Coordinates of N, CA and C in Angstrom, one line a residue:
M1 N 0.8 -1.2 0.0 CA 0.0 0.0 0.0 C 0.9 1.3 0.0
K2 N 2.0 1.2 0.8 CA 2.9 2.4 0.8 C 3.4 2.7 -0.6
Y3 N 3.8 1.6 -1.3 CA 4.4 1.8 -2.6 C 3.3 2.4 -3.6
F4 N 2.1 2.0 -3.4 CA 1.1 2.5 -4.3 C 0.8 4.0 -4.1
I5 N 0.8 4.4 -2.8 CA 0.6 5.8 -2.5 C 1.8 6.6 -2.9
L6 N 3.0 6.1 -2.7 CA 4.2 6.9 -3.1 C 4.3 7.0 -4.6
S7 N 4.0 5.9 -5.3 CA 4.0 6.0 -6.8 C 2.9 6.9 -7.3
F8 N 1.8 6.9 -6.7 CA 0.7 7.8 -7.1 C 1.1 9.3 -6.9
L9 N 1.6 9.6 -5.8 CA 2.1 10.9 -5.5 C 3.2 11.4 -6.4
S10 N 4.1 10.5 -6.7 CA 5.2 10.9 -7.6 C 4.7 11.2 -9.0
I11 N 3.8 10.4 -9.5 CA 3.2 10.6 -10.8 C 2.4 11.9 -10.8
F12 N 1.6 12.2 -9.7 CA 0.9 13.4 -9.6 C 1.8 14.6 -9.6
I13 N 2.8 14.6 -8.9 CA 3.7 15.7 -8.8 C 4.5 15.9 -10.1
F14 N 4.9 14.8 -10.7 CA 5.5 14.9 -12.0 C 4.6 15.5 -13.1
S15 N 3.4 15.1 -13.1 CA 2.4 15.6 -14.1 C 2.1 17.1 -13.9
C16 N 2.1 17.5 -12.6 CA 1.8 18.9 -12.4 C 2.9 19.9 -12.8
Q17 N 4.1 19.3 -12.9 CA 5.3 20.2 -13.3 C 5.5 20.3 -14.8
Q18 N 4.7 19.5 -15.6 CA 4.9 19.6 -17.0 C 4.2 20.9 -17.5
K19 N 4.8 21.6 -18.4 CA 4.2 22.8 -18.9 C 3.3 22.6 -20.1
E20 N 2.3 23.3 -20.1 CA 1.3 23.2 -21.2 C 1.9 24.0 -22.4
N21 N 1.8 23.4 -23.6 CA 2.3 24.0 -24.8 C 1.1 24.9 -25.3
K22 N 1.4 26.2 -25.3 CA 0.4 27.1 -25.9 C 1.1 27.8 -27.1
N23 N 0.3 27.9 -28.1 CA 0.8 28.6 -29.3 C 0.3 30.1 -29.3
V24 N 1.0 30.9 -28.6 CA 0.6 32.3 -28.5 C 1.5 33.2 -29.4
I25 N 0.9 34.0 -30.2 CA 1.7 34.8 -31.1 C 1.9 36.2 -30.4
V26 N 3.1 36.5 -30.2 CA 3.4 37.8 -29.6 C 4.2 38.6 -30.6
E27 N 3.7 39.8 -30.9 CA 4.3 40.7 -31.8 C 5.3 41.5 -31.0
S28 N 6.5 41.7 -31.6 CA 7.5 42.5 -30.9 C 7.2 44.0 -31.1
S29 N 7.3 44.7 -30.0 CA 7.0 46.1 -30.0 C 8.0 46.9 -30.8
D30 N 9.2 46.3 -30.9 CA 10.3 47.0 -31.6 C 9.9 47.1 -33.1
T31 N 9.3 46.0 -33.7 CA 8.9 46.1 -35.1 C 7.8 47.1 -35.3
I32 N 6.9 47.2 -34.3 CA 5.8 48.1 -34.4 C 6.4 49.5 -34.4
Q33 N 7.4 49.8 -33.6 CA 8.0 51.1 -33.5 C 8.7 51.5 -34.8
K34 N 9.4 50.5 -35.4 CA 10.0 50.7 -36.7 C 9.1 51.1 -37.8
E35 N 7.9 50.3 -37.8 CA 6.9 50.6 -38.8 C 6.3 52.0 -38.6
K36 N 6.1 52.3 -37.4 CA 5.5 53.6 -37.0 C 6.5 54.7 -37.4
F37 N 7.8 54.5 -37.2 CA 8.8 55.5 -37.5 C 8.8 55.7 -39.0
K38 N 8.7 54.6 -39.8 CA 8.7 54.7 -41.3 C 7.5 55.5 -41.7
D39 N 6.4 55.2 -41.1 CA 5.2 56.0 -41.5 C 5.4 57.5 -41.2
E40 N 6.0 57.8 -40.1 CA 6.3 59.2 -39.7 C 7.2 59.8 -40.7
N41 N 8.2 59.1 -41.2 CA 9.1 59.6 -42.3 C 8.3 60.0 -43.5
K42 N 7.4 59.1 -43.9 CA 6.5 59.4 -45.1 C 5.7 60.6 -44.8
Q43 N 5.1 60.7 -43.6 CA 4.3 61.8 -43.3 C 5.0 63.1 -43.3
I44 N 6.2 63.2 -42.8 CA 7.0 64.4 -42.8 C 7.4 64.8 -44.2
S45 N 7.8 63.8 -45.1 CA 8.2 64.2 -46.4 C 7.1 64.4 -47.4
E46 N 6.0 63.8 -47.2 CA 4.9 63.9 -48.2 C 4.0 65.1 -48.0
T47 N 3.8 65.5 -46.8 CA 2.8 66.5 -46.5 C 3.4 67.7 -45.7
P48 N 4.3 68.5 -46.3 CA 4.9 69.6 -45.6 C 3.9 70.7 -45.3
E49 N 2.7 70.7 -46.0 CA 1.8 71.8 -45.7 C 1.0 71.7 -44.5
E50 N 1.1 70.5 -43.8 CA 0.3 70.3 -42.6 C 0.8 71.1 -41.5
E51 N -0.1 71.4 -40.6 CA 0.2 72.1 -39.4 C 0.9 71.2 -38.4
N52 N 1.9 71.8 -37.6 CA 2.6 71.0 -36.6 C 1.6 70.9 -35.4
K53 N 1.2 69.7 -35.1 CA 0.3 69.5 -34.0 C 0.6 68.2 -33.2
Q54 N 0.1 68.2 -32.0 CA 0.3 67.1 -31.1 C -0.8 66.1 -31.3
I55 N -0.3 64.8 -31.4 CA -1.2 63.7 -31.6 C -0.8 62.7 -30.5
G56 N -1.6 62.5 -29.5 CA -1.3 61.7 -28.3 C -0.2 62.3 -27.5
D57 N 1.0 61.6 -27.5 CA 2.1 62.1 -26.8 C 3.2 62.6 -27.7
T58 N 2.9 62.8 -29.0 CA 3.9 63.1 -30.0 C 3.5 64.3 -30.8
I59 N 4.5 65.2 -31.0 CA 4.3 66.4 -31.9 C 5.2 66.1 -33.1
F60 N 4.5 66.1 -34.3 CA 5.2 66.0 -35.5 C 5.5 67.3 -36.1
M61 N 6.7 67.7 -36.3 CA 7.1 69.0 -36.8 C 7.2 68.8 -38.4
N62 N 6.1 69.1 -39.1 CA 6.0 68.9 -40.5 C 6.3 70.1 -41.3
S63 N 6.1 71.3 -40.8 CA 6.2 72.5 -41.6 C 6.8 73.6 -40.8
K64 N 7.5 74.5 -41.6 CA 8.1 75.7 -41.0 C 7.3 76.9 -41.3
N65 N 7.4 77.9 -40.5 CA 6.7 79.1 -40.8 C 7.5 80.1 -41.7
K66 N 7.1 81.3 -41.9 CA 7.8 82.2 -42.8 C 9.2 82.6 -42.3
K67 N 9.4 82.5 -41.0 CA 10.7 82.8 -40.4 C 11.6 81.6 -40.3
D68 N 11.2 80.5 -41.0 CA 12.0 79.3 -41.0 C 12.1 78.6 -39.7
L69 N 11.0 78.7 -38.9 CA 10.9 78.1 -37.5 C 9.9 77.0 -37.5
F70 N 10.2 75.9 -36.8 CA 9.2 74.9 -36.5 C 8.5 75.5 -35.2
I71 N 7.2 75.7 -35.2 CA 6.5 76.1 -34.0 C 5.3 75.2 -33.9
A72 N 5.1 74.8 -32.6 CA 3.9 73.9 -32.3 C 3.4 74.1 -30.9
E73 N 2.2 73.8 -30.7 CA 1.6 73.9 -29.3 C 1.4 72.5 -28.8
G74 N 1.7 72.3 -27.6 CA 1.5 71.0 -27.0 C 1.0 71.1 -25.6
S75 N 0.7 70.0 -25.0 CA 0.2 70.0 -23.6 C 0.7 68.8 -22.8
L76 N 1.1 69.0 -21.6 CA 1.5 68.0 -20.7 C 0.3 67.8 -19.7
D77 N 0.0 66.5 -19.4 CA -1.0 66.2 -18.4 C -0.6 64.9 -17.8
S78 N -1.4 64.4 -16.9 CA -1.1 63.2 -16.1 C -1.0 61.9 -17.0
L79 N -1.8 62.0 -18.1 CA -1.7 60.8 -19.1 C -0.5 60.9 -20.0
H80 N 0.0 62.1 -20.3 CA 1.2 62.3 -21.1 C 2.2 63.2 -20.4
P81 N 3.0 62.6 -19.4 CA 3.9 63.4 -18.7 C 5.2 63.7 -19.5
R82 N 5.3 63.1 -20.6 CA 6.4 63.4 -21.6 C 5.9 63.5 -23.0
I83 N 6.4 64.5 -23.7 CA 6.0 64.8 -25.0 C 7.2 64.6 -25.9
Y84 N 7.0 63.9 -27.0 CA 8.1 63.6 -28.0 C 7.9 64.5 -29.2
V85 N 8.9 65.3 -29.5 CA 8.8 66.2 -30.6 C 9.7 65.6 -31.7
K86 N 9.1 65.2 -32.8 CA 9.9 64.5 -33.9 C 10.0 65.4 -35.1
F87 N 11.2 65.5 -35.6 CA 11.5 66.4 -36.8 C 12.6 65.8 -37.6
K88 N 12.7 66.2 -38.8 CA 13.7 65.7 -39.7 C 14.7 66.9 -40.1
I89 N 16.0 66.6 -40.1 CA 17.0 67.6 -40.4 C 17.7 67.2 -41.7
E90 N 17.7 68.1 -42.7 CA 18.4 67.8 -43.9 C 19.7 68.6 -44.0
D91 N 19.7 69.8 -43.4 CA 20.9 70.7 -43.4 C 21.5 70.8 -42.0
L92 N 22.8 70.5 -42.0 CA 23.5 70.5 -40.7 C 23.7 71.9 -40.2
G93 N 23.8 72.1 -39.0 CA 24.0 73.4 -38.4 C 23.9 73.4 -36.9
K94 N 23.1 74.4 -36.3 CA 22.9 74.4 -34.9 C 21.4 74.5 -34.6
L95 N 21.0 73.6 -33.7 CA 19.6 73.6 -33.4 C 19.4 74.5 -32.1
K96 N 18.4 75.4 -32.3 CA 18.0 76.3 -31.2 C 16.6 76.0 -30.9
G97 N 16.3 75.6 -29.6 CA 15.0 75.3 -29.2 C 14.6 76.1 -28.0
N98 N 13.3 76.3 -27.9 CA 12.7 77.2 -26.8 C 11.4 76.6 -26.4
I99 N 11.1 76.5 -25.1 CA 9.8 76.1 -24.6 C 9.2 77.3 -23.9
V100 N 8.0 77.6 -24.2 CA 7.3 78.8 -23.6 C 6.0 78.2 -23.0
P101 N 5.9 78.1 -21.6 CA 4.6 77.7 -21.0 C 3.6 78.8 -21.1
T102 N 2.4 78.5 -21.2 CA 1.3 79.5 -21.3 C 1.2 80.3 -20.0
T103 N 1.6 79.7 -18.8 CA 1.6 80.4 -17.6 C 2.8 81.3 -17.3
G104 N 3.8 81.3 -18.3 CA 5.0 82.1 -18.1 C 6.1 81.3 -17.6
K105 N 6.0 80.6 -16.4 CA 7.0 79.8 -15.8 C 6.4 78.5 -15.4
G106 N 7.3 77.5 -15.3 CA 6.9 76.2 -14.9 C 8.0 75.2 -14.9
N107 N 7.8 74.1 -14.2 CA 8.8 73.0 -14.2 C 8.7 72.2 -15.4
I108 N 9.2 72.7 -16.5 CA 9.2 72.0 -17.8 C 10.5 72.3 -18.5
R109 N 11.0 71.3 -19.2 CA 12.3 71.4 -19.9 C 12.5 70.4 -21.0
F110 N 13.5 70.6 -21.8 CA 14.0 69.6 -22.7 C 14.7 68.5 -21.9
N111 N 14.1 67.3 -21.8 CA 14.7 66.3 -21.0 C 15.9 65.6 -21.8
Q112 N 15.7 65.4 -23.1 CA 16.6 64.6 -23.8 C 16.5 64.9 -25.3
I113 N 17.6 64.7 -26.1 CA 17.5 64.7 -27.5 C 18.0 63.4 -28.0
I114 N 17.3 62.8 -28.9 CA 17.8 61.5 -29.5 C 18.2 61.7 -30.9
F115 N 19.4 61.4 -31.2 CA 20.0 61.7 -32.5 C 19.6 60.6 -33.5
P116 N 19.8 60.8 -34.8 CA 19.5 59.7 -35.8 C 20.2 58.4 -35.6
D117 N 21.4 58.4 -35.0 CA 22.1 57.2 -34.7 C 21.7 56.5 -33.4
K118 N 20.6 57.0 -32.8 CA 20.0 56.5 -31.6 C 20.8 56.8 -30.3
S119 N 21.9 57.7 -30.4 CA 22.6 58.2 -29.2 C 21.7 59.3 -28.7
S120 N 22.0 59.7 -27.5 CA 21.2 60.8 -26.9 C 22.1 61.7 -26.0
D121 N 21.5 62.8 -25.7 CA 22.1 63.8 -24.8 C 21.1 64.5 -24.0
G122 N 21.4 65.0 -22.9 CA 20.5 65.8 -22.1 C 20.8 65.5 -20.6
P123 N 20.1 66.1 -19.7 CA 19.0 67.0 -19.8 C 19.4 68.5 -20.1
F124 N 18.5 69.3 -20.6 CA 18.7 70.7 -20.9 C 17.6 71.5 -20.1
G125 N 17.6 72.7 -20.3 CA 16.6 73.6 -19.6 C 15.5 73.9 -20.6
M126 N 14.9 75.1 -20.4 CA 13.8 75.5 -21.2 C 14.3 76.0 -22.6
D127 N 15.6 76.3 -22.6 CA 16.3 76.7 -23.9 C 17.3 75.6 -24.2
L128 N 17.5 75.4 -25.5 CA 18.4 74.4 -26.0 C 19.2 74.9 -27.2
T129 N 20.5 74.8 -27.2 CA 21.3 75.1 -28.3 C 22.3 73.9 -28.4
I130 N 22.3 73.2 -29.6 CA 23.1 72.1 -29.7 C 23.5 71.9 -31.2
P131 N 24.8 71.6 -31.5 CA 25.2 71.4 -32.9 C 24.6 70.1 -33.5
L132 N 24.2 70.2 -34.7 CA 23.6 69.1 -35.4 C 24.7 68.5 -36.3
K133 N 25.2 67.3 -36.1 CA 26.3 66.7 -36.8 C 25.8 65.6 -37.7
Q134 N 24.5 65.3 -37.7 CA 24.0 64.2 -38.5 C 22.7 64.6 -39.2
K135 N 22.5 64.1 -40.4 CA 21.2 64.3 -41.0 C 20.3 63.2 -40.7
G136 N 19.0 63.5 -40.6 CA 18.0 62.4 -40.3 C 16.9 62.8 -39.3
N137 N 16.3 61.9 -38.7 CA 15.2 62.1 -37.8 C 15.6 62.2 -36.4
Y138 N 15.3 63.3 -35.8 CA 15.6 63.6 -34.4 C 14.3 63.5 -33.5
V139 N 14.5 63.3 -32.2 CA 13.4 63.3 -31.3 C 13.8 64.1 -30.1
L140 N 13.0 65.0 -29.7 CA 13.2 65.8 -28.5 C 12.2 65.3 -27.4
V141 N 12.6 65.1 -26.2 CA 11.7 64.6 -25.2 C 11.5 65.8 -24.2
I142 N 10.3 66.2 -24.1 CA 9.9 67.4 -23.2 C 9.1 66.8 -22.0
G143 N 9.5 67.3 -20.8 CA 8.8 66.9 -19.6 C 9.2 67.8 -18.5
H144 N 8.8 67.3 -17.3 CA 9.2 68.1 -16.1 C 10.5 67.5 -15.5
S145 N 11.2 68.4 -14.8 CA 12.4 67.9 -14.0 C 12.0 67.2 -12.8
Q146 N 12.4 65.9 -12.7 CA 12.0 65.1 -11.5 C 12.8 65.5 -10.3
M147 N 13.8 66.4 -10.4 CA 14.6 66.8 -9.3 C 13.9 68.0 -8.6
A148 N 12.9 68.6 -9.3 CA 12.2 69.8 -8.7 C 10.8 69.4 -8.3
D149 N 10.2 70.2 -7.5 CA 8.8 70.0 -7.1 C 7.8 70.5 -8.1
N150 N 6.6 70.2 -7.9 CA 5.4 70.7 -8.7 C 5.6 70.5 -10.2
P151 N 5.4 69.3 -10.7 CA 5.5 69.0 -12.2 C 4.5 69.9 -12.9
Y152 N 4.9 70.4 -14.1 CA 4.1 71.3 -14.9 C 3.1 70.5 -15.7
Y153 N 1.8 70.8 -15.6 CA 0.7 70.3 -16.4 C 0.0 71.4 -17.0
G154 N -0.1 71.4 -18.3 CA -0.7 72.5 -19.0 C -0.2 72.6 -20.4
K155 N -0.6 73.7 -21.1 CA -0.2 74.0 -22.5 C 1.1 74.7 -22.5
F156 N 1.8 74.5 -23.6 CA 3.1 75.2 -23.9 C 3.3 75.3 -25.4
K157 N 4.2 76.2 -25.7 CA 4.6 76.3 -27.1 C 6.1 76.0 -27.3
V158 N 6.4 75.2 -28.3 CA 7.8 74.8 -28.5 C 8.2 75.4 -29.9
E159 N 9.4 76.0 -29.9 CA 9.9 76.7 -31.1 C 11.3 76.0 -31.4
L160 N 11.5 75.6 -32.6 CA 12.8 75.0 -33.0 C 13.3 75.7 -34.3
E161 N 14.6 76.0 -34.3 CA 15.2 76.7 -35.4 C 16.5 76.0 -35.7
N162 N 16.7 75.7 -37.0 CA 18.0 75.1 -37.5 C 18.8 76.2 -38.2
K163 N 19.8 76.7 -37.5 CA 20.7 77.7 -38.0 C 21.9 77.1 -38.7
G164 N 22.2 77.5 -39.9 CA 23.4 77.0 -40.6 C 24.7 77.4 -39.9
N165 N 25.7 76.7 -40.3 CA 27.0 77.0 -39.6 C 27.5 78.4 -39.9

């Protein structure tokens, strides 16, 4: 009887440890991001007449104004604590950026710039001046400084200018 119970328990324990084979298809988020980035490239190059506007947590800088500036309005809230400003640079030079909150002052800054080769630099303040040494798609990350109190939530205006050497 002892052997019967021991063998039954060992079979039961062994069967519980076997993993069930499930065929679950999981799409890699990296490929989705690449496809999304390709679509953004098409959007930037095909429709330069569109207004620069925020969609979700991203501002696509598609067109320049008469002063050769990229200008857009965005907003930070609890759902979107970071805003990604995407733009394409064809002419090398110096990038000058400025964030103007509607309230005048606030805990908001350029947190990071991501270069076309996927390297990054930052953090910066509300003003940004950085040399552009690569052609391609850039991403600016705007958010609040986590080292300071009172995160900024509200509307702001971002201005970008590419000055030649």
